[in-house]
mmCIF file of C-alpha atoms in Angstrom:
data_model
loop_
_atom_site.group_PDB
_atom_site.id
_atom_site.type_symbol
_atom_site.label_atom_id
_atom_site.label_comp_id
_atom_site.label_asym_id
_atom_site.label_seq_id
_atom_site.Cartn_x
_atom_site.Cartn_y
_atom_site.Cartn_z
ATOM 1 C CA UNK X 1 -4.101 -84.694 38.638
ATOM 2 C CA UNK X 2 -1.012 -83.391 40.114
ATOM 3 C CA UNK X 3 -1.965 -80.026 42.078
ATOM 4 C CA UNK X 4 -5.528 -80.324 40.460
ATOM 5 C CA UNK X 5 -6.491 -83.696 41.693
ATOM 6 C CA UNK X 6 -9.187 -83.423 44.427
ATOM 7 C CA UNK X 7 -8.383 -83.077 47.991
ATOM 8 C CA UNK X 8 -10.670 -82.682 51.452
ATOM 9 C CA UNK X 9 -7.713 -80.004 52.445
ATOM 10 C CA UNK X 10 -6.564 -78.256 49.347
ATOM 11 C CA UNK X 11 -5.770 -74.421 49.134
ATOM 12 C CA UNK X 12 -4.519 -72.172 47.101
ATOM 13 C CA UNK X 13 -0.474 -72.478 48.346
ATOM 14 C CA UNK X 14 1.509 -69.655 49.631
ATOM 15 C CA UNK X 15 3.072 -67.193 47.113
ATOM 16 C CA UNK X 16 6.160 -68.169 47.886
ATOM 17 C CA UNK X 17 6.150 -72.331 47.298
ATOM 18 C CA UNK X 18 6.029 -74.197 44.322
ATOM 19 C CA UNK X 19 3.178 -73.904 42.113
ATOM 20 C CA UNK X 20 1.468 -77.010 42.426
ATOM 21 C CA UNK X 21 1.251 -77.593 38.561
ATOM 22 C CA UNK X 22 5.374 -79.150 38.889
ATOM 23 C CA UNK X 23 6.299 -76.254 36.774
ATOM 24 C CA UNK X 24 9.219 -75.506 39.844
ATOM 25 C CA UNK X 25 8.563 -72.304 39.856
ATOM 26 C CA UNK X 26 7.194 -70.098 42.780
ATOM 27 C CA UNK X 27 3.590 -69.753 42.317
ATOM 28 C CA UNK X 28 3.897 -65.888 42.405
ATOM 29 C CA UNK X 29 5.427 -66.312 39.335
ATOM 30 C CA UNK X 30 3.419 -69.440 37.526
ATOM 31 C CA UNK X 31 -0.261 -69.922 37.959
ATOM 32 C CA UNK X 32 -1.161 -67.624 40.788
ATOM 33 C CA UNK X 33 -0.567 -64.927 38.200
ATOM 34 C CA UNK X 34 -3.759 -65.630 36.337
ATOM 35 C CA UNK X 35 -4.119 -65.210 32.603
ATOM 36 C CA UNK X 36 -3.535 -61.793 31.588
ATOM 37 C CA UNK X 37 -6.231 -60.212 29.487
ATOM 38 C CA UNK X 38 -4.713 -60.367 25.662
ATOM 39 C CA UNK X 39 -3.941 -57.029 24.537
ATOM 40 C CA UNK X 40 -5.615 -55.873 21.215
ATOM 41 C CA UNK X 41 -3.262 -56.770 18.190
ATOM 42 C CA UNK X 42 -2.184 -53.623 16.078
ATOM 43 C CA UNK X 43 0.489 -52.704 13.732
ATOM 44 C CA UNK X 44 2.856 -52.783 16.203
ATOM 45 C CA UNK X 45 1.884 -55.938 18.055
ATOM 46 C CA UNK X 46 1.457 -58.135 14.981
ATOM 47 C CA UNK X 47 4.177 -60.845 15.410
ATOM 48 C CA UNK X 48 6.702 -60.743 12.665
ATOM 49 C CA UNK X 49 8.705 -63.955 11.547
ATOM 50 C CA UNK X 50 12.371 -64.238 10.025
ATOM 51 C CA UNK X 51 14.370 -66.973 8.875
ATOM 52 C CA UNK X 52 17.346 -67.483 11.078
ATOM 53 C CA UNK X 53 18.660 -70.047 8.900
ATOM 54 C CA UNK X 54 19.264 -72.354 11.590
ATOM 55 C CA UNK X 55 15.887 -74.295 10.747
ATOM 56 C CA UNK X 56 13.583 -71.659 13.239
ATOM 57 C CA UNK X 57 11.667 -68.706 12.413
ATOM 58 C CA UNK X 58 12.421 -65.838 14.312
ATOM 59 C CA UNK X 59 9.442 -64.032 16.114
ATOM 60 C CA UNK X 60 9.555 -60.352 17.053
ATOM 61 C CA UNK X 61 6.862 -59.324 18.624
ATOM 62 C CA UNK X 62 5.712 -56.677 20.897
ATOM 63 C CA UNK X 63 6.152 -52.455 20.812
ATOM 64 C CA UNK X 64 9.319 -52.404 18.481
ATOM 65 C CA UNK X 65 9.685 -56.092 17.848
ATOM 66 C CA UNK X 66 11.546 -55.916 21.834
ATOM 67 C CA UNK X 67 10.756 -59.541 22.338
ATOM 68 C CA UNK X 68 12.207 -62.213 20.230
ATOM 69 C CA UNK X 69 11.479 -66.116 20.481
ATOM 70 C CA UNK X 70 12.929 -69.073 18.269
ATOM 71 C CA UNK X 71 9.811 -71.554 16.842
ATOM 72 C CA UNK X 72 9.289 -73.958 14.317
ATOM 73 C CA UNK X 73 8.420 -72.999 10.749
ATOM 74 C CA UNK X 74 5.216 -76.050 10.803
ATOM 75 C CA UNK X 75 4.182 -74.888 14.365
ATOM 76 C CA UNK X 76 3.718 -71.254 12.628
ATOM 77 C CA UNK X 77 2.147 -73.055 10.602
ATOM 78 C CA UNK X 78 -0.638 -75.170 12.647
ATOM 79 C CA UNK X 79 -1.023 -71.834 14.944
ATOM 80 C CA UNK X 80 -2.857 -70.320 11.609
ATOM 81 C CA UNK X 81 -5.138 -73.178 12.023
ATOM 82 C CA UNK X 82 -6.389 -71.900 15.439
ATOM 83 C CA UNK X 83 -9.607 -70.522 15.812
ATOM 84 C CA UNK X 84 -8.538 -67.815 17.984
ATOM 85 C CA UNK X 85 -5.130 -67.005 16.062
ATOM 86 C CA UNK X 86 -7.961 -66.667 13.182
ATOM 87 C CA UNK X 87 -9.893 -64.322 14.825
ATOM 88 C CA UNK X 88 -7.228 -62.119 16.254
ATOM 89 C CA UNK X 89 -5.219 -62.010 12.909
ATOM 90 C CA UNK X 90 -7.931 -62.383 10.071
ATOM 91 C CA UNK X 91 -8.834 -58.956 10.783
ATOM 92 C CA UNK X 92 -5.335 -57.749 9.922
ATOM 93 C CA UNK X 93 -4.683 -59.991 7.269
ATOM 94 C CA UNK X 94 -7.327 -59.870 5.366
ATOM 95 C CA UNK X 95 -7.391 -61.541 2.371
ATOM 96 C CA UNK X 96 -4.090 -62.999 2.754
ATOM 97 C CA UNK X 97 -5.756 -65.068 5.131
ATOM 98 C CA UNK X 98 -7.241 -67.583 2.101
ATOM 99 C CA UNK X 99 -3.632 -67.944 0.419
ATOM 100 C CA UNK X 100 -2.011 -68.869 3.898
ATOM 101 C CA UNK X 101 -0.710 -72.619 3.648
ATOM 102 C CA UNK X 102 -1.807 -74.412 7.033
ATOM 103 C CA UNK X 103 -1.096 -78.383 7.756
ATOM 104 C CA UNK X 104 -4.630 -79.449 7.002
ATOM 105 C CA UNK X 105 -4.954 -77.995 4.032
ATOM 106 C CA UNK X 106 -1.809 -79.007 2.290
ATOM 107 C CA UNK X 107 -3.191 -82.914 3.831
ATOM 108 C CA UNK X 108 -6.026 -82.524 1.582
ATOM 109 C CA UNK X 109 -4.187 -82.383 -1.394
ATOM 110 C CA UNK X 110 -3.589 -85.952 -2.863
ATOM 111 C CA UNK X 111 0.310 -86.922 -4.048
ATOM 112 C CA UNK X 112 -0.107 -86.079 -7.724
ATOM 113 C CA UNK X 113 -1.777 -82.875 -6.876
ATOM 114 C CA UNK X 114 1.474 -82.205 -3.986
ATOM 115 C CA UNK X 115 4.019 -83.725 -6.633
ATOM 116 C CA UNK X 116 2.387 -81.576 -9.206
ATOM 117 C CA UNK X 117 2.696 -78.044 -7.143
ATOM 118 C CA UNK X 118 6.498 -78.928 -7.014
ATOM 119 C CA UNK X 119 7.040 -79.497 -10.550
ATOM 120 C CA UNK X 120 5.727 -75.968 -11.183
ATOM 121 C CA UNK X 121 8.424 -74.389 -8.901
ATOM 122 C CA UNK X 122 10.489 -76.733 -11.115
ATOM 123 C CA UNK X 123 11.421 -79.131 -7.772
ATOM 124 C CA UNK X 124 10.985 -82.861 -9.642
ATOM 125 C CA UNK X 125 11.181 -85.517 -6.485
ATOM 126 C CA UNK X 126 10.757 -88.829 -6.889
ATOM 127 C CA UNK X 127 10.125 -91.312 -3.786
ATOM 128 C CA UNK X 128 13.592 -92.543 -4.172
ATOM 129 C CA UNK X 129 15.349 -89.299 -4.301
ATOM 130 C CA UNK X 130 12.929 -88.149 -0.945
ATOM 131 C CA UNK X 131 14.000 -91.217 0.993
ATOM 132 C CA UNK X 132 17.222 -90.302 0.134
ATOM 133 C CA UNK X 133 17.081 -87.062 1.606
ATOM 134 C CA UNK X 134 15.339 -88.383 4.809
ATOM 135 C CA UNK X 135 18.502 -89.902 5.667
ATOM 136 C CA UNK X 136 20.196 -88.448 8.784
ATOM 137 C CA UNK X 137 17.242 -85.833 9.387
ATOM 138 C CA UNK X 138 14.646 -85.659 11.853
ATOM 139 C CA UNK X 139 12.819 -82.431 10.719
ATOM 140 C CA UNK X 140 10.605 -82.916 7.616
ATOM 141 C CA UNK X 141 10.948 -79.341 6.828
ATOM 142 C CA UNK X 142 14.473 -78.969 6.327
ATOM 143 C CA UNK X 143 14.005 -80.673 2.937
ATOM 144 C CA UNK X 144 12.428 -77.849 2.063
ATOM 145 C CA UNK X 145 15.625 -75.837 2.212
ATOM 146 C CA UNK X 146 17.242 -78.334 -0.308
ATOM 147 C CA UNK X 147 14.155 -77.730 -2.578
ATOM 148 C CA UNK X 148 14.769 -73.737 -2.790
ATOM 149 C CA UNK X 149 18.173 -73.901 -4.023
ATOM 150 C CA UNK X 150 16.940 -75.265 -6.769
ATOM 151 C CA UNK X 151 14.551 -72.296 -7.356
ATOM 152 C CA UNK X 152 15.984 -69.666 -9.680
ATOM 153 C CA UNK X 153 12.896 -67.158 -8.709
ATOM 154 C CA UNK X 154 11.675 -65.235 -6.032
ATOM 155 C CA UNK X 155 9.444 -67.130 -3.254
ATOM 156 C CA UNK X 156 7.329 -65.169 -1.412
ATOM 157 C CA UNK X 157 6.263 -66.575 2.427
ATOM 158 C CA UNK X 158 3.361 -68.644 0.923
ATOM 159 C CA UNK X 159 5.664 -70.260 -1.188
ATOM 160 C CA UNK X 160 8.459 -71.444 1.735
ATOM 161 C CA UNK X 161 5.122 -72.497 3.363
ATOM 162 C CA UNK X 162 3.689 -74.696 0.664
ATOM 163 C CA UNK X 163 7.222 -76.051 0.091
ATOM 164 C CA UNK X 164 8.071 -77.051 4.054
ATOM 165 C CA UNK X 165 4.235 -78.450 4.207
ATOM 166 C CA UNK X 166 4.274 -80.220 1.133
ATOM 167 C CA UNK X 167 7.741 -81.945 2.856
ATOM 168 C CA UNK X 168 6.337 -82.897 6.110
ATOM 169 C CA UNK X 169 3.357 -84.495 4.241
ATOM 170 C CA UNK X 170 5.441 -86.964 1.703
ATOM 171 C CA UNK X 171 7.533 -87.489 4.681
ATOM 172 C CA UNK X 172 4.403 -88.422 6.424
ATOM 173 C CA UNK X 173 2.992 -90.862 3.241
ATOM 174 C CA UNK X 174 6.698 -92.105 2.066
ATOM 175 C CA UNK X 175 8.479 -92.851 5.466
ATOM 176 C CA UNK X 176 5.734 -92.913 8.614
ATOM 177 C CA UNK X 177 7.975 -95.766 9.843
ATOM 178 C CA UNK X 178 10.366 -92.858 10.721
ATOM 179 C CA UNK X 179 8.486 -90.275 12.313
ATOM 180 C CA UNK X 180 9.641 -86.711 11.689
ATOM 181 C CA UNK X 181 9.481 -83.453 13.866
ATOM 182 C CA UNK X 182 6.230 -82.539 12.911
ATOM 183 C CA UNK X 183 4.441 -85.805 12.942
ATOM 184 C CA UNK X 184 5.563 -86.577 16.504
ATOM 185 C CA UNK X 185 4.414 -83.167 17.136
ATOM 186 C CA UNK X 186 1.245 -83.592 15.513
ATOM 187 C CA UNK X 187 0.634 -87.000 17.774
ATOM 188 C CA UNK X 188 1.315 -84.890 20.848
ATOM 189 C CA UNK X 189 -1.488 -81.838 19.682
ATOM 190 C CA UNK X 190 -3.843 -84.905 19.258
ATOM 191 C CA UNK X 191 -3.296 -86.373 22.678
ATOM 192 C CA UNK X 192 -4.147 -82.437 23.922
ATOM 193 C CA UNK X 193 -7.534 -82.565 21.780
ATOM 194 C CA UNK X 194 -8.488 -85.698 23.999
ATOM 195 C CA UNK X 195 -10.066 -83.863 26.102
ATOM 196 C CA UNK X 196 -13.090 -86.827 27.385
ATOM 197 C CA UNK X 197 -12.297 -88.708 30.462
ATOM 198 C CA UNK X 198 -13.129 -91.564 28.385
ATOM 199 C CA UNK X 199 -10.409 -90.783 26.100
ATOM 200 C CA UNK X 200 -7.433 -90.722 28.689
ATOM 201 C CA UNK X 201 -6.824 -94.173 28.080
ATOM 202 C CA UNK X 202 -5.988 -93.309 24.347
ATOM 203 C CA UNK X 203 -4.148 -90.191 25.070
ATOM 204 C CA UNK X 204 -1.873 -92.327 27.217
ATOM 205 C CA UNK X 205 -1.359 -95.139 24.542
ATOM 206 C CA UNK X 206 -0.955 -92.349 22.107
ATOM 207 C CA UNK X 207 1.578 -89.924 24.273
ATOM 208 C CA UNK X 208 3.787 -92.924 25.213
ATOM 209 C CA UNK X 209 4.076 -93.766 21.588
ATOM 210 C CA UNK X 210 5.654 -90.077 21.182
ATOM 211 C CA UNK X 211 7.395 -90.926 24.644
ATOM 212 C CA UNK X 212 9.149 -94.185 22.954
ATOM 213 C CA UNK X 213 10.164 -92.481 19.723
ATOM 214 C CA UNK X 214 11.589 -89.343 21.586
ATOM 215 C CA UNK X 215 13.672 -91.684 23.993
ATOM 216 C CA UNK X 216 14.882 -93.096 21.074
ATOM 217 C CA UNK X 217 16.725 -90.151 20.698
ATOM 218 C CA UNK X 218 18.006 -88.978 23.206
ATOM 219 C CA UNK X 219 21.650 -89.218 23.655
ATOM 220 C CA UNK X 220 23.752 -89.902 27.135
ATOM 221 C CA UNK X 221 24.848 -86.307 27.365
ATOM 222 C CA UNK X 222 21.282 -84.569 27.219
ATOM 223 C CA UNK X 223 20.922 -84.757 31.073
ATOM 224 C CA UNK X 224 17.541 -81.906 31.431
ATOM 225 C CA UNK X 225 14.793 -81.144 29.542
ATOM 226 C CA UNK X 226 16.739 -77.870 27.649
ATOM 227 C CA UNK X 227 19.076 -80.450 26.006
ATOM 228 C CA UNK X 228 16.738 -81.932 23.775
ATOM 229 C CA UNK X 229 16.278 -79.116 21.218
ATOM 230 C CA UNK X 230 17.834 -81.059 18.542
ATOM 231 C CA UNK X 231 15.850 -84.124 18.785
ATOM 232 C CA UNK X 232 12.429 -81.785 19.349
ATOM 233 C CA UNK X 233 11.144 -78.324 19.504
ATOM 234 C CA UNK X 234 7.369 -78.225 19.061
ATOM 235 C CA UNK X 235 3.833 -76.503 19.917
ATOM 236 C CA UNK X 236 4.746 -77.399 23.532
ATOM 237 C CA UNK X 237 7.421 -77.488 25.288
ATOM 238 C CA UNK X 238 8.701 -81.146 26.358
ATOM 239 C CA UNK X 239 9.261 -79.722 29.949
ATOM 240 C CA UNK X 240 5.423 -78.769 29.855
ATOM 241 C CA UNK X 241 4.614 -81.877 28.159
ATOM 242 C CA UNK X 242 5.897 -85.147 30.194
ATOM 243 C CA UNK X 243 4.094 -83.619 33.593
ATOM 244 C CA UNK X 244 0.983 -83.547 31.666
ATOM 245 C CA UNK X 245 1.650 -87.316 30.253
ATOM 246 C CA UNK X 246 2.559 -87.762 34.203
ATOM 247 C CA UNK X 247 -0.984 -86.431 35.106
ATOM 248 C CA UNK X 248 -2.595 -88.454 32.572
ATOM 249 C CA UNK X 249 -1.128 -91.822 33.387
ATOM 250 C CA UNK X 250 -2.083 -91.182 36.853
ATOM 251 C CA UNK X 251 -5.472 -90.730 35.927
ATOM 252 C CA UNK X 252 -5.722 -93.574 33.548
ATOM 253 C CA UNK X 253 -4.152 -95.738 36.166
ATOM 254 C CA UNK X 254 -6.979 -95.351 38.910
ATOM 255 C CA UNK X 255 -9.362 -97.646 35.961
ATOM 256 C CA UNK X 256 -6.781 -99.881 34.632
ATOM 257 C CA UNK X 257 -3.769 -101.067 36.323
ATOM 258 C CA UNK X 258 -2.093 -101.486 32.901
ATOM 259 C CA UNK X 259 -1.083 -97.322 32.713
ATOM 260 C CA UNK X 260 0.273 -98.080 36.353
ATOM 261 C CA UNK X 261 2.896 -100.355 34.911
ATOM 262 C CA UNK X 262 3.614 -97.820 31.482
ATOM 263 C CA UNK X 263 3.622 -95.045 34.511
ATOM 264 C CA UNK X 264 6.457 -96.962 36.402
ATOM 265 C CA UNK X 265 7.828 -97.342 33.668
ATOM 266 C CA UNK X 266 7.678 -94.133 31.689
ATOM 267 C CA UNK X 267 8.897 -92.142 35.190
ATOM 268 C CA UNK X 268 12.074 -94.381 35.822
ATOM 269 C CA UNK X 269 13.242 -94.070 32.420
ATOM 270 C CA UNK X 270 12.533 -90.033 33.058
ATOM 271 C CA UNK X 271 14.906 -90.416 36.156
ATOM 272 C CA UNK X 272 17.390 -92.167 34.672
ATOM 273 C CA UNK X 273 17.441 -90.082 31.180
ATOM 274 C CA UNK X 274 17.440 -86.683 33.220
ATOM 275 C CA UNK X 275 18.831 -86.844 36.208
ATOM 276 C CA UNK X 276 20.034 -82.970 36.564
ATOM 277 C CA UNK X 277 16.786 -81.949 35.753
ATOM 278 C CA UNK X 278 15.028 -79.152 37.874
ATOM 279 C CA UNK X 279 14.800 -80.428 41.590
ATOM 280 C CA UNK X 280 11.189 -80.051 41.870
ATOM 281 C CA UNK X 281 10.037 -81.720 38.400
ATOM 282 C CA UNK X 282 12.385 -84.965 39.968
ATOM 283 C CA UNK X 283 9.985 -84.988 43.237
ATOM 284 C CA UNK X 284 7.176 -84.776 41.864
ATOM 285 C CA UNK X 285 7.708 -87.900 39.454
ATOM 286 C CA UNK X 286 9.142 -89.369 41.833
ATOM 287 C CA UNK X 287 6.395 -89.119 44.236
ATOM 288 C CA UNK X 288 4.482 -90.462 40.965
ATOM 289 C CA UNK X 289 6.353 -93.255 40.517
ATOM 290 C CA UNK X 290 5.560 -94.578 44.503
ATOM 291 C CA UNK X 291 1.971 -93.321 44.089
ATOM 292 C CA UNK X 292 1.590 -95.457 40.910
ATOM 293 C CA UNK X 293 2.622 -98.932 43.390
ATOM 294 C CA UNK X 294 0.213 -98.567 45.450
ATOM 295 C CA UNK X 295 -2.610 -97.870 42.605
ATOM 296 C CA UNK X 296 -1.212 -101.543 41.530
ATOM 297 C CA UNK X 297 -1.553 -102.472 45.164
ATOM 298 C CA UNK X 298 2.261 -102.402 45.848
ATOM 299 C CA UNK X 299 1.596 -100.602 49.249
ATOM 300 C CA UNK X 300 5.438 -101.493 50.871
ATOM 301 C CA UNK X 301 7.041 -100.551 47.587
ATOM 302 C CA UNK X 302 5.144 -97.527 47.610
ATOM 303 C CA UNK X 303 5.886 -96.885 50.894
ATOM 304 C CA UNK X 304 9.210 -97.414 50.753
ATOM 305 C CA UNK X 305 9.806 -95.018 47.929
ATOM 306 C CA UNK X 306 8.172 -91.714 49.531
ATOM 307 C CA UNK X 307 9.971 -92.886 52.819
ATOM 308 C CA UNK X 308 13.410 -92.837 50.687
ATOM 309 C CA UNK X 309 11.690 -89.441 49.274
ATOM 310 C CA UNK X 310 11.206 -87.819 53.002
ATOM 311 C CA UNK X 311 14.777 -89.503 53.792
ATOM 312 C CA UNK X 312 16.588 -87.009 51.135
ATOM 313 C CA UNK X 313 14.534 -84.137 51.543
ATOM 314 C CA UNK X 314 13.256 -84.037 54.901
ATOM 315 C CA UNK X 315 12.676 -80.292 54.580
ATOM 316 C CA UNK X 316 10.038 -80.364 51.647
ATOM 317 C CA UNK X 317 6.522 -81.356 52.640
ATOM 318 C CA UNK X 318 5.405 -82.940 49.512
ATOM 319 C CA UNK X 319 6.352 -86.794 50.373
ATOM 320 C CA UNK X 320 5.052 -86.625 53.466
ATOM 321 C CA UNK X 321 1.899 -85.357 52.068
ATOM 322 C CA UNK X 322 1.670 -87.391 49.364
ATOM 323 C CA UNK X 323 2.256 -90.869 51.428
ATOM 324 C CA UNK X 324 -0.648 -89.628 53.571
ATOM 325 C CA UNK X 325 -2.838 -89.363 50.733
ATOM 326 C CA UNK X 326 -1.338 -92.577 49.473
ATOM 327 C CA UNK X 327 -2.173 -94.013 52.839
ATOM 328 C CA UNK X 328 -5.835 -92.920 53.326
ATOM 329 C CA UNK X 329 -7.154 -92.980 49.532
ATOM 330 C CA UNK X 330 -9.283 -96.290 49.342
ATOM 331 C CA UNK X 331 -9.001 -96.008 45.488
ATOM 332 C CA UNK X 332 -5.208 -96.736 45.511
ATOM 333 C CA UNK X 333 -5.652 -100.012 47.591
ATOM 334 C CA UNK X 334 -5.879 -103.090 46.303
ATOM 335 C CA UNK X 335 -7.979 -104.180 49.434
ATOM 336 C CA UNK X 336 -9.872 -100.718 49.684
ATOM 337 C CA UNK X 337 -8.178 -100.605 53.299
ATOM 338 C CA UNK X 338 -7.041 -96.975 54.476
ATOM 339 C CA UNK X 339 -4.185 -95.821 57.343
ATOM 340 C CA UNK X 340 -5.950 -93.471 59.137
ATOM 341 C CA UNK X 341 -3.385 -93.738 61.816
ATOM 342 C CA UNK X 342 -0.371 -94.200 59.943
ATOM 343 C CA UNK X 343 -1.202 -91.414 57.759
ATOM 344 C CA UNK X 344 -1.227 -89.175 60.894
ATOM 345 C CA UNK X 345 2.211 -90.584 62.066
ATOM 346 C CA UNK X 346 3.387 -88.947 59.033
ATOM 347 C CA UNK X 347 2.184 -85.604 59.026
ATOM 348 C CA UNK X 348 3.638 -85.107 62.790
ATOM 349 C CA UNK X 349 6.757 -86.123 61.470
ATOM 350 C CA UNK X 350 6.611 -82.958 58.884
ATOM 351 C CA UNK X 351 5.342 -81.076 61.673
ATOM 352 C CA UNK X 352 7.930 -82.162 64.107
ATOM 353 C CA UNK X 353 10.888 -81.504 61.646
ATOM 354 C CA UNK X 354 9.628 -79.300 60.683
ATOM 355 C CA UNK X 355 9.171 -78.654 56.782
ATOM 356 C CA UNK X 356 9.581 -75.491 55.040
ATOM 357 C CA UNK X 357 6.169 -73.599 53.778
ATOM 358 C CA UNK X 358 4.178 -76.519 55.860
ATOM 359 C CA UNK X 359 1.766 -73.312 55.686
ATOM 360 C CA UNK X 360 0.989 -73.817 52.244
ATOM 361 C CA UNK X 361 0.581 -77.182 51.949
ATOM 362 C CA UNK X 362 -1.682 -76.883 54.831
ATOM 363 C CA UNK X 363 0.179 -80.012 56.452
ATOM 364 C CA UNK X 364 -1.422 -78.817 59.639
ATOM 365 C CA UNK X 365 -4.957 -78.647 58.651
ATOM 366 C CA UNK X 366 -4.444 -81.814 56.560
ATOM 367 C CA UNK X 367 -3.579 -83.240 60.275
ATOM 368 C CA UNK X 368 -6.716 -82.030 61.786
ATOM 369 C CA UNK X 369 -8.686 -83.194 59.441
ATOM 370 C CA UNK X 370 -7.716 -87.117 59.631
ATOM 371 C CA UNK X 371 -7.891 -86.951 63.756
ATOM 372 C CA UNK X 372 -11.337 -85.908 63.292
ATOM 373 C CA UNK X 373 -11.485 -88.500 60.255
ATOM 374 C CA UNK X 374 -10.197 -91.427 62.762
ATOM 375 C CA UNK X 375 -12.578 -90.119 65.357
ATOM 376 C CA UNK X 376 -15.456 -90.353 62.942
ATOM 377 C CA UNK X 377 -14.639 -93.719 62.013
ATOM 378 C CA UNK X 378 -14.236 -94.696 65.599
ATOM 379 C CA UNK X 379 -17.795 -93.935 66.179
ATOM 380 C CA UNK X 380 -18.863 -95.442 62.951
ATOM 381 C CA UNK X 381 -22.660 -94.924 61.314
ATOM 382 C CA UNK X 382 -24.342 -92.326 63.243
#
């Protein structure tokens, strides 16, 4: 795993370099921070949603409703599904908490009993007249919309709910061939309740299925991550999302050189689709994309790539590094043969340059540690 995978020389890094997890920002301000104890929810703190009629709810949250955050109607939704949403809000709520229309439970109802709920807000939809309305949409829920027009009384919030649910689930029986919004979002939760190391496989097969349909897309013009809103806005954010699919393939790939090739794959079509995306998210796939040769025993490609890597940014330690590891990992070699000695080539060349923060990445301890490595294997057993 990228920043979590297992190392004989990794550290915490400096406050000042990149936090490890590829988020590109400085780790003062990303996971060094910790996870701030929740605060107790109260009448003041208990997030508020609007309608800003441009297909998000509006949350205000906070003392005063001072912060304010755009999100998906059906990911409001699924949150009120989580046990610890539950917890924190049921209290509050009370009762209100039983009428609240969540994803599962409008799934349990069968089509009559979904067609049937419509009919008695007077909204008569045939399959016809839905796949009609699909057309040129993306987002399940904005049918909904369409629906309330035809409303001539009041709807309270559990209504709009029922109505945008009951949408993304005849979208999901009348049209799967089309995915919507929701249902790629709801393949993407999945792949984050694979949580097994057994189930990585699957999580990849299932994650580049969302990959493929999101590509599908994307237009010329959306050149980073932040252009994408139109195509999808979700329970996670895609920026979060395709370094954790990154992570995954990697770790699918050490057992089965097929995620190697869907790696290479996924990762140049990355590059290519976003190629003004934040400077550190590019390194670190691309360091990916030569790790994932040599886990297919491609050592020279590999090679090649992080030396083209340490070629354009000669100041940042993290090609040399990872080509080292590349080098002296037995698990990413085809012929279980390591480089103790070109490995250590490598590191005096960051030393020598030298790199910036070479502190924090501990390229100088990671040094020491294969001399004493090749001295150990010098002397072999005993």
């Amino acid at each position: 795993m990228r920043g979590k995978r297992w190392s004989p020389m990794a550290k915490r890094p400096g406050r000042n370099a990149p936090c490890p997890c590829g988020s590109g920002r400085k780790s003062k301000d990303c996971c060094m921070k910790g996870t701030p104890r929740e605060a107790p929810l109260t009448g003041d703190t208990v997030p508020r949603f609007h309608e800003g009629g441009d297909g998000f709810y509006h949350l205000s949250a906070g003392p005063g409703g001072a912060q304010e955050i755009k999100i998906r109607p059906y990911t409001v939704a699924r949150a009120m599904e989580d046990p610890e949403v539950i917890k924190r809000m049921g209290p509050l709520l009370g009762r209100e908490m039983e009428a609240i229309w969540t994803p599962k439970r409008a799934a349990a109802l069968s089509l009559t009993e979904i067609l049937n709920r419509l009919g008695e807000y007077g909204v008569h939809v045939s399959r016809a007249e839905f796949l009609t309305s699909v057309e040129g949409r993306i987002n399940a829920w904005d049918i909904s919309y369409l629906w309330r027009r035809r409303i001539r009384r009041g709807l309270g919030p559990h209504d709009t709910d029922f109505l945008g649910l009951a949408a993304c689930e005849l979208w999901k029986r009348w049209c799967p061939e089309t995915p919507s919004i929701e249902m790629i979002d709801d393949w993407m939760q999945e792949g984050y309740r694979m949580a097994s190391p057994a189930e990585v496989g699957r999580k990849c097969d299932l994650w580049i299925r969302v990959w493929d349909t999101l590509r599908g897309r994307f237009t010329r013009d959306m050149r980073v991550l932040d252009d994408t809103e139109a195509v999808f806005s979700g329970t996670q954010s895609l920026f979060n999302w395709v370094q954790d699919l990154s992570v995954e393939i990697l770790n699918a790939a050490l057992g089965d050189p097929r995620y190697a090739l869907l790696g290479i794959r996924f990762m140049r079509e990355f590059l290519d689709q976003f190629p003004d995306e934040h400077a550190h998210l590019i390194l670190n796939f691309r360091c990916d994309l030569a790790d994932l040769h040599f886990y297919l025993g491609g050592d020279m490609e590999g090679e090649r790539l992080f030396l083209e890597i340490i070629e354009e940014f000669p100041d940042r330690p993290e090609g040399y590094i990872r080509l080292s590891d590349a080098l002296t990992s037995s698990r990413r070699h085809a012929s279980g043969a390591v480089d103790c000695d070109r490995a250590i080539q490598v590191l005096e060349m960051a030393l020598s340059y030298p790199v910036v923060d070479a502190d924090d990445y501990d390229v100088g301890a990671r040094l020491e540690y294969l001399r004493r490595r090749r001295e150990a294997d010098k002397r072999g057993p005993g």
